Coordinates of C-alpha atoms and ligand atoms in Angstrom, one line a residue:
X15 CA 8.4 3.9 25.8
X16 CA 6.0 6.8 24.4
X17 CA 3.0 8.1 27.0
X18 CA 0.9 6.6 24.1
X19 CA 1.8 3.5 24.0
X20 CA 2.1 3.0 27.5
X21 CA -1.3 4.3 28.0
X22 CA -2.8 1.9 25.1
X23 CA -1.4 -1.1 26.8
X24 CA -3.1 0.2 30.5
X25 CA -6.5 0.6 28.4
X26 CA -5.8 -3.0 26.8
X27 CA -5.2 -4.9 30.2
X28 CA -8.3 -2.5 31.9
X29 CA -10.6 -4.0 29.5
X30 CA -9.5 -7.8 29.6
X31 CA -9.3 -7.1 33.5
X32 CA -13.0 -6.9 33.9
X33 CA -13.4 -9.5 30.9
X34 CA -14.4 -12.7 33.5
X35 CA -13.9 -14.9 30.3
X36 CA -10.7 -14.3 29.9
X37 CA -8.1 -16.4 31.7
X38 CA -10.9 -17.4 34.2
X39 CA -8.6 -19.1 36.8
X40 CA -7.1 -15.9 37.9
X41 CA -9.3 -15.0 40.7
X42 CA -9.7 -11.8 42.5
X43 CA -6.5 -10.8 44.4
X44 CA -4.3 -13.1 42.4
X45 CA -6.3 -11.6 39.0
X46 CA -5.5 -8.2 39.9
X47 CA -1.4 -9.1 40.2
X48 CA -1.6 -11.2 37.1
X49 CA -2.8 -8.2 35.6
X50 CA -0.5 -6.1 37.0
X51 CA 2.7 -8.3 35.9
X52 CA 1.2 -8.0 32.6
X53 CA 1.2 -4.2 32.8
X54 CA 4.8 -4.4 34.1
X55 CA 6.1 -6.8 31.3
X56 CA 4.4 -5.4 28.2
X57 CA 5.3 -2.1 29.1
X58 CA 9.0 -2.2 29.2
X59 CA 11.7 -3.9 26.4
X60 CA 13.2 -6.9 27.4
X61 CA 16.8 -5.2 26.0
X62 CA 18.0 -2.2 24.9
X63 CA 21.6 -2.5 23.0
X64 CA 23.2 0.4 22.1
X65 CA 26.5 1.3 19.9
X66 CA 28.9 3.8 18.5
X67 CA 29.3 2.6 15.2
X68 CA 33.2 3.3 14.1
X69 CA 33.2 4.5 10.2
X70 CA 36.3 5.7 8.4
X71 CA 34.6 8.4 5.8
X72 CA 35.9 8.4 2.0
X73 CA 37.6 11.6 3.1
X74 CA 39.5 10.0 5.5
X75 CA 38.0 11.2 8.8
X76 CA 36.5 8.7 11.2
X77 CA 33.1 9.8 12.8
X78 CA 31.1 7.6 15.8
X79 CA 27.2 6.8 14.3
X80 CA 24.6 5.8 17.2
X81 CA 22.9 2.8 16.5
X82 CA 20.7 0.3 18.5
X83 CA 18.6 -3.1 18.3
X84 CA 16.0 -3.3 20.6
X85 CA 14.6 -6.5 22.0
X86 CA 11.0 -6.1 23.1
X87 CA 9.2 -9.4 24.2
X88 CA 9.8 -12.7 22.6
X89 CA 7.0 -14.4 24.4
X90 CA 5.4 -15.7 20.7
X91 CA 9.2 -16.0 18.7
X92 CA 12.5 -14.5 17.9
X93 CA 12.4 -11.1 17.7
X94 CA 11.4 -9.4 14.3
X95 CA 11.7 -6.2 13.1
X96 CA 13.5 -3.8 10.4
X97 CA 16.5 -1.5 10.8
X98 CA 16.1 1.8 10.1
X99 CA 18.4 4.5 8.7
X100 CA 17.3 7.6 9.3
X101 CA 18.4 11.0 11.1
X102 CA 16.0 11.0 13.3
X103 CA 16.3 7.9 15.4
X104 CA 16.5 7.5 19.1
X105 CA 16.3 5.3 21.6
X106 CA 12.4 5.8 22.6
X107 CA 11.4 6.0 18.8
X108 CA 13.1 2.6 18.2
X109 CA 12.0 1.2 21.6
X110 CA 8.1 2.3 20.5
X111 CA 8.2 0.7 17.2
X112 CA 9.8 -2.6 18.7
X113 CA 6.6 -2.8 21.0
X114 CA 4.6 -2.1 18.0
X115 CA 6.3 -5.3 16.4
X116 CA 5.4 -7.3 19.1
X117 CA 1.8 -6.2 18.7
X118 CA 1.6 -6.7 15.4
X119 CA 3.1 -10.3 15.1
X120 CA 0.5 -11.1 18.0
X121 CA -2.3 -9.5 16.5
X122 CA -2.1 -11.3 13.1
X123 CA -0.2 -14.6 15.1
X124 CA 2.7 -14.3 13.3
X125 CA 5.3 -17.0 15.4
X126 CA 7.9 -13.6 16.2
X127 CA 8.4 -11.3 19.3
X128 CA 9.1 -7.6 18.7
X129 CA 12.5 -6.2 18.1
X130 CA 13.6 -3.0 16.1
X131 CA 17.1 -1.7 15.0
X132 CA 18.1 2.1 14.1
X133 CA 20.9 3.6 12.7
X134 CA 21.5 7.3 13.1
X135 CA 22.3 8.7 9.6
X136 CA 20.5 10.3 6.7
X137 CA 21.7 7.5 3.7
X138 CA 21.6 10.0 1.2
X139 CA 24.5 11.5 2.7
X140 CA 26.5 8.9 2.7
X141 CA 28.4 7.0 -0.5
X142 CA 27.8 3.5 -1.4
X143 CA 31.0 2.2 0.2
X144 CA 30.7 4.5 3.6
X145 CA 26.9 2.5 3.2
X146 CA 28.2 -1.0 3.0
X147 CA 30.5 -0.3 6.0
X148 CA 27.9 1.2 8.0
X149 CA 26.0 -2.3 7.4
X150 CA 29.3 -4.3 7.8
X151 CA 30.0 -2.8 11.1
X152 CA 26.4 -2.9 12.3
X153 CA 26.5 -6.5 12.4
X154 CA 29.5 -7.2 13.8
X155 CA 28.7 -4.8 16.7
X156 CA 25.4 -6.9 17.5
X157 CA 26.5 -10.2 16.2
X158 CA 26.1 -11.0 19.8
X159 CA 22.2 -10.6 19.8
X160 CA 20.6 -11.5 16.4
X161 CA 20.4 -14.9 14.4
X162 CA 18.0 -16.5 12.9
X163 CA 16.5 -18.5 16.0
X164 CA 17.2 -14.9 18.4
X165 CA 16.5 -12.2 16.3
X166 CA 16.0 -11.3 12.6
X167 CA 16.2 -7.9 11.5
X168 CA 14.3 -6.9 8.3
X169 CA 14.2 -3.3 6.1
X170 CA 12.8 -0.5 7.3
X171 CA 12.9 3.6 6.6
X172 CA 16.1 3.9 4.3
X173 CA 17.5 1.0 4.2
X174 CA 16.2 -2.1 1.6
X175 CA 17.4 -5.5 -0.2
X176 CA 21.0 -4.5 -0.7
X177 CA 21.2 -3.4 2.7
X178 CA 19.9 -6.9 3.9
X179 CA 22.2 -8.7 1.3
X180 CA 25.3 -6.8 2.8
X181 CA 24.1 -7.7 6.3
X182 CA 23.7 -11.0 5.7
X183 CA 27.2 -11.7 3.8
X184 CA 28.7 -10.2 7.5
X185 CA 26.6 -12.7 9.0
X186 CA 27.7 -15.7 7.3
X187 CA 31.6 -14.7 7.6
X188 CA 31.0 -13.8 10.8
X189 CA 29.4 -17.0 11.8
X190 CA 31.0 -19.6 9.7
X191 CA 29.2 -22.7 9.0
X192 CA 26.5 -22.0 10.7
X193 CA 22.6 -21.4 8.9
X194 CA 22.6 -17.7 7.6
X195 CA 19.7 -17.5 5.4
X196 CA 17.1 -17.5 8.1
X197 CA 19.3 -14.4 10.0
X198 CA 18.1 -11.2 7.6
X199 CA 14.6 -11.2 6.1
X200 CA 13.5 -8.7 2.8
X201 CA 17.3 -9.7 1.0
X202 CA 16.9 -9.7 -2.8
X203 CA 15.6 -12.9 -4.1
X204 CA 19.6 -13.7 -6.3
X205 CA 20.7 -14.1 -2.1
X206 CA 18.0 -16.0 -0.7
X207 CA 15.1 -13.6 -0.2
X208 CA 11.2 -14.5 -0.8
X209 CA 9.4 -13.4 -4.3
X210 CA 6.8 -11.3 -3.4
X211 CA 8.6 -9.7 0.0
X212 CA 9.0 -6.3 -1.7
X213 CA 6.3 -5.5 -2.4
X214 CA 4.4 -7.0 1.2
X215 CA 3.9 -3.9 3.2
X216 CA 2.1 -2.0 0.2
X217 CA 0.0 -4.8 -0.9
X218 CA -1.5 -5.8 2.1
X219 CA -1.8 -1.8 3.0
X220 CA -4.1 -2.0 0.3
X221 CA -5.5 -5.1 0.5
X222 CA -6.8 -4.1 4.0
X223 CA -8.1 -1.2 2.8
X224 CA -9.8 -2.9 -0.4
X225 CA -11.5 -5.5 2.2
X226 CA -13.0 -3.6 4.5
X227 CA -14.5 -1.1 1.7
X228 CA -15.5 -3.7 -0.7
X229 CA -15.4 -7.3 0.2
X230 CA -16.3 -6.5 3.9
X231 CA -18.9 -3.8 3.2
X232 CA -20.7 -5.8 0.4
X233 CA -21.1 -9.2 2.3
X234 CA -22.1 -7.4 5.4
X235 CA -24.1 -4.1 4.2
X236 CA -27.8 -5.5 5.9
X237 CA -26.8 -5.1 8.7
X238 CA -24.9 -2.9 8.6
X239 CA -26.7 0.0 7.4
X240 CA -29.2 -0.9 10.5
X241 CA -26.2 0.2 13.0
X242 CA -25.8 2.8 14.7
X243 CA -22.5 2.6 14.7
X244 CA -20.5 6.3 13.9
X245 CA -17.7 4.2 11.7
X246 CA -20.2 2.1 10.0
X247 CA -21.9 4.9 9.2
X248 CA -18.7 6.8 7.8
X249 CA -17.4 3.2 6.1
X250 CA -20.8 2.9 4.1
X251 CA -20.6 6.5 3.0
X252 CA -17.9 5.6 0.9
X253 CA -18.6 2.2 -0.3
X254 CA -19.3 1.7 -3.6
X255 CA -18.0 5.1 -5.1
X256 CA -15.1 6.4 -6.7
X257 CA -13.1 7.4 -4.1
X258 CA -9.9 10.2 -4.4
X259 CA -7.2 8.9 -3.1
X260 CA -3.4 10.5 -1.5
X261 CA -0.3 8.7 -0.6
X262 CA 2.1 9.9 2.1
X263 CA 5.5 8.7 1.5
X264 CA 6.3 7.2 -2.0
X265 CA 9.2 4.6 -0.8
X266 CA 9.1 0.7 -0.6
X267 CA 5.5 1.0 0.8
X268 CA 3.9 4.3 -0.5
X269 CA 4.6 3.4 -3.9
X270 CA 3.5 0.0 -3.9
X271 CA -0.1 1.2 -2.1
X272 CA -0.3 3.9 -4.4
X273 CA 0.4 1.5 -7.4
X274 CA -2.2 -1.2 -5.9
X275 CA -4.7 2.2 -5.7
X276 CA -4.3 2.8 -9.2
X277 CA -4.7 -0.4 -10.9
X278 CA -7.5 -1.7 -8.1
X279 CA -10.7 -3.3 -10.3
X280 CA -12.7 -3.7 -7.5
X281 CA -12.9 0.3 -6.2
X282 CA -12.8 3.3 -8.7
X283 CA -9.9 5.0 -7.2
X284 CA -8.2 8.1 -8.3
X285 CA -4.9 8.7 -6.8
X286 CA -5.1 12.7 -7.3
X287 CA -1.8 13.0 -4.9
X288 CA 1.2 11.6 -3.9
X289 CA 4.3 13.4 -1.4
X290 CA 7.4 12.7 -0.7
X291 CA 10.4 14.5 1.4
X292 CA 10.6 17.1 -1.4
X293 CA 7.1 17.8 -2.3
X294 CA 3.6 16.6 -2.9
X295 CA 2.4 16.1 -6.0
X296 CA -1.5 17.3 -7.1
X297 CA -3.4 16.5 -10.3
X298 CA -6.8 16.5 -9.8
X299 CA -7.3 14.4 -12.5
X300 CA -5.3 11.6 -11.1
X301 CA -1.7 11.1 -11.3
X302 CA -0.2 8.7 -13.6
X303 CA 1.4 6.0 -10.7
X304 CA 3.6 4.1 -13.2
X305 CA 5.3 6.9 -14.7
X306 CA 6.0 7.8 -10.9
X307 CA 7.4 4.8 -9.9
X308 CA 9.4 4.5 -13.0
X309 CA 10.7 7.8 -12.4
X310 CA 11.8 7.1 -9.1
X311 CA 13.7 4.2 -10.1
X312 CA 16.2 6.0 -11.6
X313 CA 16.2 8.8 -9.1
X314 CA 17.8 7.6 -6.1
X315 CA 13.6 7.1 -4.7
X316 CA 12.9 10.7 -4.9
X317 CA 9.7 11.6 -6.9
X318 CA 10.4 14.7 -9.1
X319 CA 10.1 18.0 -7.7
X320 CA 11.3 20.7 -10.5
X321 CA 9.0 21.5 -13.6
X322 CA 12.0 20.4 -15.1
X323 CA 11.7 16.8 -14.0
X324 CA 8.1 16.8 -14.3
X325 CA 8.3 17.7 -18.2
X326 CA 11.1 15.4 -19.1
X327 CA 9.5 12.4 -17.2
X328 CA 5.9 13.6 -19.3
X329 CA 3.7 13.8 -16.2
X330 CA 1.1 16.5 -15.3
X331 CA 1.2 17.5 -11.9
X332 CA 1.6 21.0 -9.6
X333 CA 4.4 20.9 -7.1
X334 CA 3.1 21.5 -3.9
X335 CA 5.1 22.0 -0.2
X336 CA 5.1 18.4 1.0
X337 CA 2.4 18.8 3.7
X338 CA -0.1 20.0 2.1
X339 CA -1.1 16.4 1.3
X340 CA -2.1 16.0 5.2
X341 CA -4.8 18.7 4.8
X342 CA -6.4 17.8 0.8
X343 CA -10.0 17.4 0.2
X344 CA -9.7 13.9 -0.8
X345 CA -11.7 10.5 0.6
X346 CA -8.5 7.9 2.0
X347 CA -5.2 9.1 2.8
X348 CA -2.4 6.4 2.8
X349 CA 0.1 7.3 5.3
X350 CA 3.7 6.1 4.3
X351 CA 6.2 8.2 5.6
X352 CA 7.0 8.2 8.9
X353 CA 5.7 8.5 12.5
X354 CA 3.7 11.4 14.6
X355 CA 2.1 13.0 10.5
X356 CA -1.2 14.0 12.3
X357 CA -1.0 15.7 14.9
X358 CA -2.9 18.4 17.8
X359 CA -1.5 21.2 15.0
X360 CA -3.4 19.3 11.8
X361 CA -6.1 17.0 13.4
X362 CA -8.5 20.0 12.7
X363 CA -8.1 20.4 8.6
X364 CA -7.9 16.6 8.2
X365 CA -10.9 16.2 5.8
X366 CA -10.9 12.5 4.5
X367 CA -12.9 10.1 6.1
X368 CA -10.7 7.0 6.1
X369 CA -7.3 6.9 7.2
X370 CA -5.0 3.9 6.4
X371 CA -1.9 3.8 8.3
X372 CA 1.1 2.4 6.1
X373 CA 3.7 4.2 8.6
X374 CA 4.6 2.8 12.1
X375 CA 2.6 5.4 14.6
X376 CA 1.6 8.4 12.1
X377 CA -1.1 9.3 14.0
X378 CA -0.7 10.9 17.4
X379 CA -3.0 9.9 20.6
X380 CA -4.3 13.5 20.0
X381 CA -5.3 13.3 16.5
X382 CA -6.6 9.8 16.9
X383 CA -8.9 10.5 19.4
X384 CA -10.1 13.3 17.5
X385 CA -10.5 11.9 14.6
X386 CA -12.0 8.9 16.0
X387 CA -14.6 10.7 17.6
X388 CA -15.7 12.4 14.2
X389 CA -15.9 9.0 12.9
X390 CA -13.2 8.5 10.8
X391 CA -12.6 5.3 9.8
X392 CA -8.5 4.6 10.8
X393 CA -7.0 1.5 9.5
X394 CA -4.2 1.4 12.3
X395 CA -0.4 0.3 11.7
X396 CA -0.6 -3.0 13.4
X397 CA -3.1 -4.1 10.9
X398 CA -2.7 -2.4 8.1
X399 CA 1.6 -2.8 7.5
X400 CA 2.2 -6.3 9.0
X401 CA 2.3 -7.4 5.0
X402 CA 6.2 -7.2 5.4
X403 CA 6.9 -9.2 8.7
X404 CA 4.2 -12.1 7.2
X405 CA 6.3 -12.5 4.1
X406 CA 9.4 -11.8 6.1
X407 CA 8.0 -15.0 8.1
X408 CA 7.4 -17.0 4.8
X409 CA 11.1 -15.8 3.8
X410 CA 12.6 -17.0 6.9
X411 CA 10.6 -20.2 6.6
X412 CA 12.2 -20.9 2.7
X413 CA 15.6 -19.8 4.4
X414 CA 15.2 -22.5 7.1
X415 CA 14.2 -25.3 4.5
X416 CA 15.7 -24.0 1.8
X417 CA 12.6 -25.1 -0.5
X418 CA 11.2 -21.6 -2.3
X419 CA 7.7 -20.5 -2.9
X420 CA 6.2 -19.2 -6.4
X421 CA 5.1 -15.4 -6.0
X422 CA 1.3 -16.8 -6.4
X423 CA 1.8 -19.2 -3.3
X424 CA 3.2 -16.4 -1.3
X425 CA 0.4 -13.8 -2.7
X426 CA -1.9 -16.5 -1.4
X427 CA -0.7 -16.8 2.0
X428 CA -0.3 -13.3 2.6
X429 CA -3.7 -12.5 1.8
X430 CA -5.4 -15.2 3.8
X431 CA -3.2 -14.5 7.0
X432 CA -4.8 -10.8 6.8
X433 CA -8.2 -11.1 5.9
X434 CA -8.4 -14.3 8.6
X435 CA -7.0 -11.4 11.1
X436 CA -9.9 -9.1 9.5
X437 CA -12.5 -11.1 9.7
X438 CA -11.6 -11.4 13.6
X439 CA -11.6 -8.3 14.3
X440 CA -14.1 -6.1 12.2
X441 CA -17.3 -7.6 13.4
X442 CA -16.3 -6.2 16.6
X443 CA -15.2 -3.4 15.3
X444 CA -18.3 -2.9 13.5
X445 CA -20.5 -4.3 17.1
X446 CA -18.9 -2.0 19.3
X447 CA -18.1 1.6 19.8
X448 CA -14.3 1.5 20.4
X449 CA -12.2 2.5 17.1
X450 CA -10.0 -0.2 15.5
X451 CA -7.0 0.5 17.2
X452 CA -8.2 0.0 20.1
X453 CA -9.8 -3.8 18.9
X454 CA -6.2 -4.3 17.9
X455 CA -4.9 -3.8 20.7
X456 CA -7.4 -5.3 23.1
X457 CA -6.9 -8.6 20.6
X458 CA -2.9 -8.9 20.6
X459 CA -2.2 -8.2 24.3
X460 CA -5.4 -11.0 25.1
X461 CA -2.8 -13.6 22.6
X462 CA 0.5 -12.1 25.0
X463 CA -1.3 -12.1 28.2
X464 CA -2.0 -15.7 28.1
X465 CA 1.0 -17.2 26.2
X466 CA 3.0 -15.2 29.2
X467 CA 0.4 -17.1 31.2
X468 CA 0.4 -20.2 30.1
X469 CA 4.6 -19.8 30.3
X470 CA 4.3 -19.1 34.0
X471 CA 5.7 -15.6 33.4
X472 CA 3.0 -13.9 35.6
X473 CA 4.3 -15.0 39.1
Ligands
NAD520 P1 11.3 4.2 2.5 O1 12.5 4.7 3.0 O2 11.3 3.2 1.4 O3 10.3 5.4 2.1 C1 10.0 6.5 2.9 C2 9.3 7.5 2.1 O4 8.8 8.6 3.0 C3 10.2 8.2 1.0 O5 9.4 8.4 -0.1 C4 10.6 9.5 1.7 O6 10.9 10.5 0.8 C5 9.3 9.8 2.4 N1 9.5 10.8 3.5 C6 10.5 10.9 4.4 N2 10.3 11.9 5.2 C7 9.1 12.5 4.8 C8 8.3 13.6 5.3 N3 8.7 14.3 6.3 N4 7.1 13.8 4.7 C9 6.7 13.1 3.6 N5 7.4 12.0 3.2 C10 8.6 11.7 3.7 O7 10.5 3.6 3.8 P2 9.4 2.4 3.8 O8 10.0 1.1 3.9 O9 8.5 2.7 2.7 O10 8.7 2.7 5.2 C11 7.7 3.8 5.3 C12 6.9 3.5 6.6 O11 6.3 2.2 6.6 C13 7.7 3.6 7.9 O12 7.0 4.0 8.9 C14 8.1 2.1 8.1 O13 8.3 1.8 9.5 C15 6.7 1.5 7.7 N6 6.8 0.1 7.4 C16 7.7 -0.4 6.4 C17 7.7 -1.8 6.2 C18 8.5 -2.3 5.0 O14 8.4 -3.5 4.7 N7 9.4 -1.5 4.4 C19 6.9 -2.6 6.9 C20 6.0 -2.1 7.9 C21 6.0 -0.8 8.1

């Protein structure tokens, strides 16, 4: 797993270590290998399974795509996590962003370990058909290892509902007779999926976001302004304000945040930027967010990125080289693309204040303790995204019992699963001076260490 990580989870177990509350029957030399299992088991996956995907191309050639499902910890559940289709993924990326899984079902106690799939190909490349056998072949190569009481694989970069319907149909051939609905989460709702799973991630992106700065801040601003706190400080600088706004990414979850952004009642937002893998798009103004997302509906998911297809879709905007977004002059930036955006090369010219983190790991250790010690406020991944894997939860519970929520019930329960987790964790946040990520943390490897505990694991 990455340095970072590794390092997060020695800083984690440090700080419980000398925490005599916690787990108060390990004892001096036996506390000290407890902690030291801990170290050992959260550290490392329990599997790694790797495979050479066999794909005949249209053209008739058959290439060999790398592809993997990585089993974490299942100390709380089944594994969870999405499969993702990109060119870039390897085995430490998708190992890193199981352990994140794991964190973040602990962290908001979400009944899942941490698992994670990859597929090595760019899906753009690729037609429909050579997609649906790429997904075809995917499951029966792991067949072996995921199910819906082993491991349930959800959406992730590239990859969406029809790639968890065609997953699914595999599935069910596959293993005849047996429960399938509970064995893919975030299919379309026609094959079993959960209203509201769609749109998750991006609403409870935003929704954490919309807490801390106005629910949060407004029912706690006494005392808060009377702390010396740097992120308090930053936080309150902003409250009640309008606020310019920039999305990273503008898939599944950047254009659901940056939707949220725009319509939001309770903060004056203007969403003055939006990027994709193409471009980023600027109108100080504010952009129009519908036109966007409708334009990207019928544009394979790409935003436009031609004067051409700016002036046929009706929307003001300069084109701008797809970066630039990192480094605006704006108040939030909503990361939703992918991993390691801020970095030792950019963490200088970042200028807004509060940082949500949409993505998996777009911050760097670098960047974030850079930026942490300037006092920007940074909403980190394992709170801000887990809006998919609780309505993935929700969708695997309907699967299970075949019994379906409204949209409103599942709104509801998303929302009170994450503002219960943020109303854990900001007072101490907001009481000490350790940034959030590290509160995270602290709190999901206290729920692991003593469920591995309690499981006699650490002997
Ligand atoms: P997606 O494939 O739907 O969208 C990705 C977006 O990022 C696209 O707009 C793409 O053009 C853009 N992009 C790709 N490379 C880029 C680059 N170099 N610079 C700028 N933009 C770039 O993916 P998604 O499902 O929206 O996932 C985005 C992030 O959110 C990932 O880190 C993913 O792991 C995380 N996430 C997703 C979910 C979910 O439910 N989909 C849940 C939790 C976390």
């Amino acid at each position: 797993m990455e340095e970072q990580t590794r390092s997060i989870i020695q800083q984690s177990l440090d700080a419980l270590m000398d925490n005599k509350l916690f787990l108060p029957d390990l004892k001096e030399d036996m506390r000290v290998k407890a902690f030291k299992s801990l170290n050992a088991i959260l550290s490392t996956p329990n599997q790694i399974h790797k495979s050479f995907l066999r794909l005949p191309l249209e053209n008739g050639e058959v290439v060999r795509i790398p592809s993997y499902r990585v089993h974490h910890n299942d100390a709380l559940g089944p594994y969870k996590g999405g499969i993702r289709f990109h060119e870039s993924v390897n085995e430490e990326e998708v190992t890193n962003l199981a352990f994140l899984m794991t964190l973040k079902n602990a962290l908001h106690n979400v009944p899942f370990g941490g698992g994670k799939g990859g597929i090595v190909v760019d899906p753009k490349s690729f037609s429909d058909k050579e997609l649906h056998r790429i997904c075809v072949k995917y499951v029966r190569y792991f067949n072996h290892v995921i199910g819906p009481d082993k491991d349930i694989p959800a959406p992730d970069v590239g990859s969406g509902e029809r790639e968890m319907d065609w997953m699914m149909a595999e599935y069910k051939k596959i293993n005849h007779g047996k429960p399938y609905l509970g064995s893919f989460t975030g299919k379309s709702v026609a094959n079993g999926g959960s209203l509201g799973r769609r749109e998750a991630t991006g609403k409870g992106v935003y929704f954490t976001f919309r807490y801390l700065m106005h629910d949060y801040l407004n029912a706690n601003a006494n005392n808060l302004s009377a702390s010396t706190n740097p992120f308090a400080k930053t936080a309150l600088s902003y409250a009640n304000r309008p606020l310019t706004v920039a999305v990273q990414g503008f898939g599944n979850v950047g254009s659901v945040t940056a939707l949220e952004a725009y319509k939001c009642d309770y903060i004056k937002n203007k969403v003055v930027a939006v990027s994709d893998r193409n471009a980023t798009l600027y109108n100080a103004e504010g952009l129009d967010i519908p036109a966007l997302v409708a334009f990207t509906a019928s544009n394979r998911g790409d935003l436009p990125s031609t004067e051409e297809q700016l002036s046929s879709a009706g929307i003001i905007a300069t084109i701008q080289p797809r970066e630039d977004i990192l480094t605006m002059d704006i108040d939030v930036l909503f990361l939703a693309a992918l991993e390691n955006q801020l970095h030792d090369g950019n963490k200088a010219d970042i200028k807004a204040g509060i940082i949500v983190e949409g993505a998996n790991a777009p911050t760097t250790e670098e960047a974030d303790n850079y930026l942490s010690q300037k006092g920007v406020v940074i909403l980190p991944d394992i709170l801000a995204n887990a809006g998919g894997v609780i309505v993935s939860y929700l969708e695997w519970l309907q699967g299970r019992e075949t019994q379906f929520f409204s949209e409103e019930e599942v709104h509801n329960q998303l929302i009170a699963k994450m503002k219960h987790t943020m109303d854990t964790i900001l007072p101490q946040y907001f009481g000490d001076p350790f940034p959030l990520r590290q509160n995270c943390f602290i709190h999901s490897v206290m729920r692991l260490s003593t469920v591995l505990y309690r499981q006699g694991k650490l002997y």
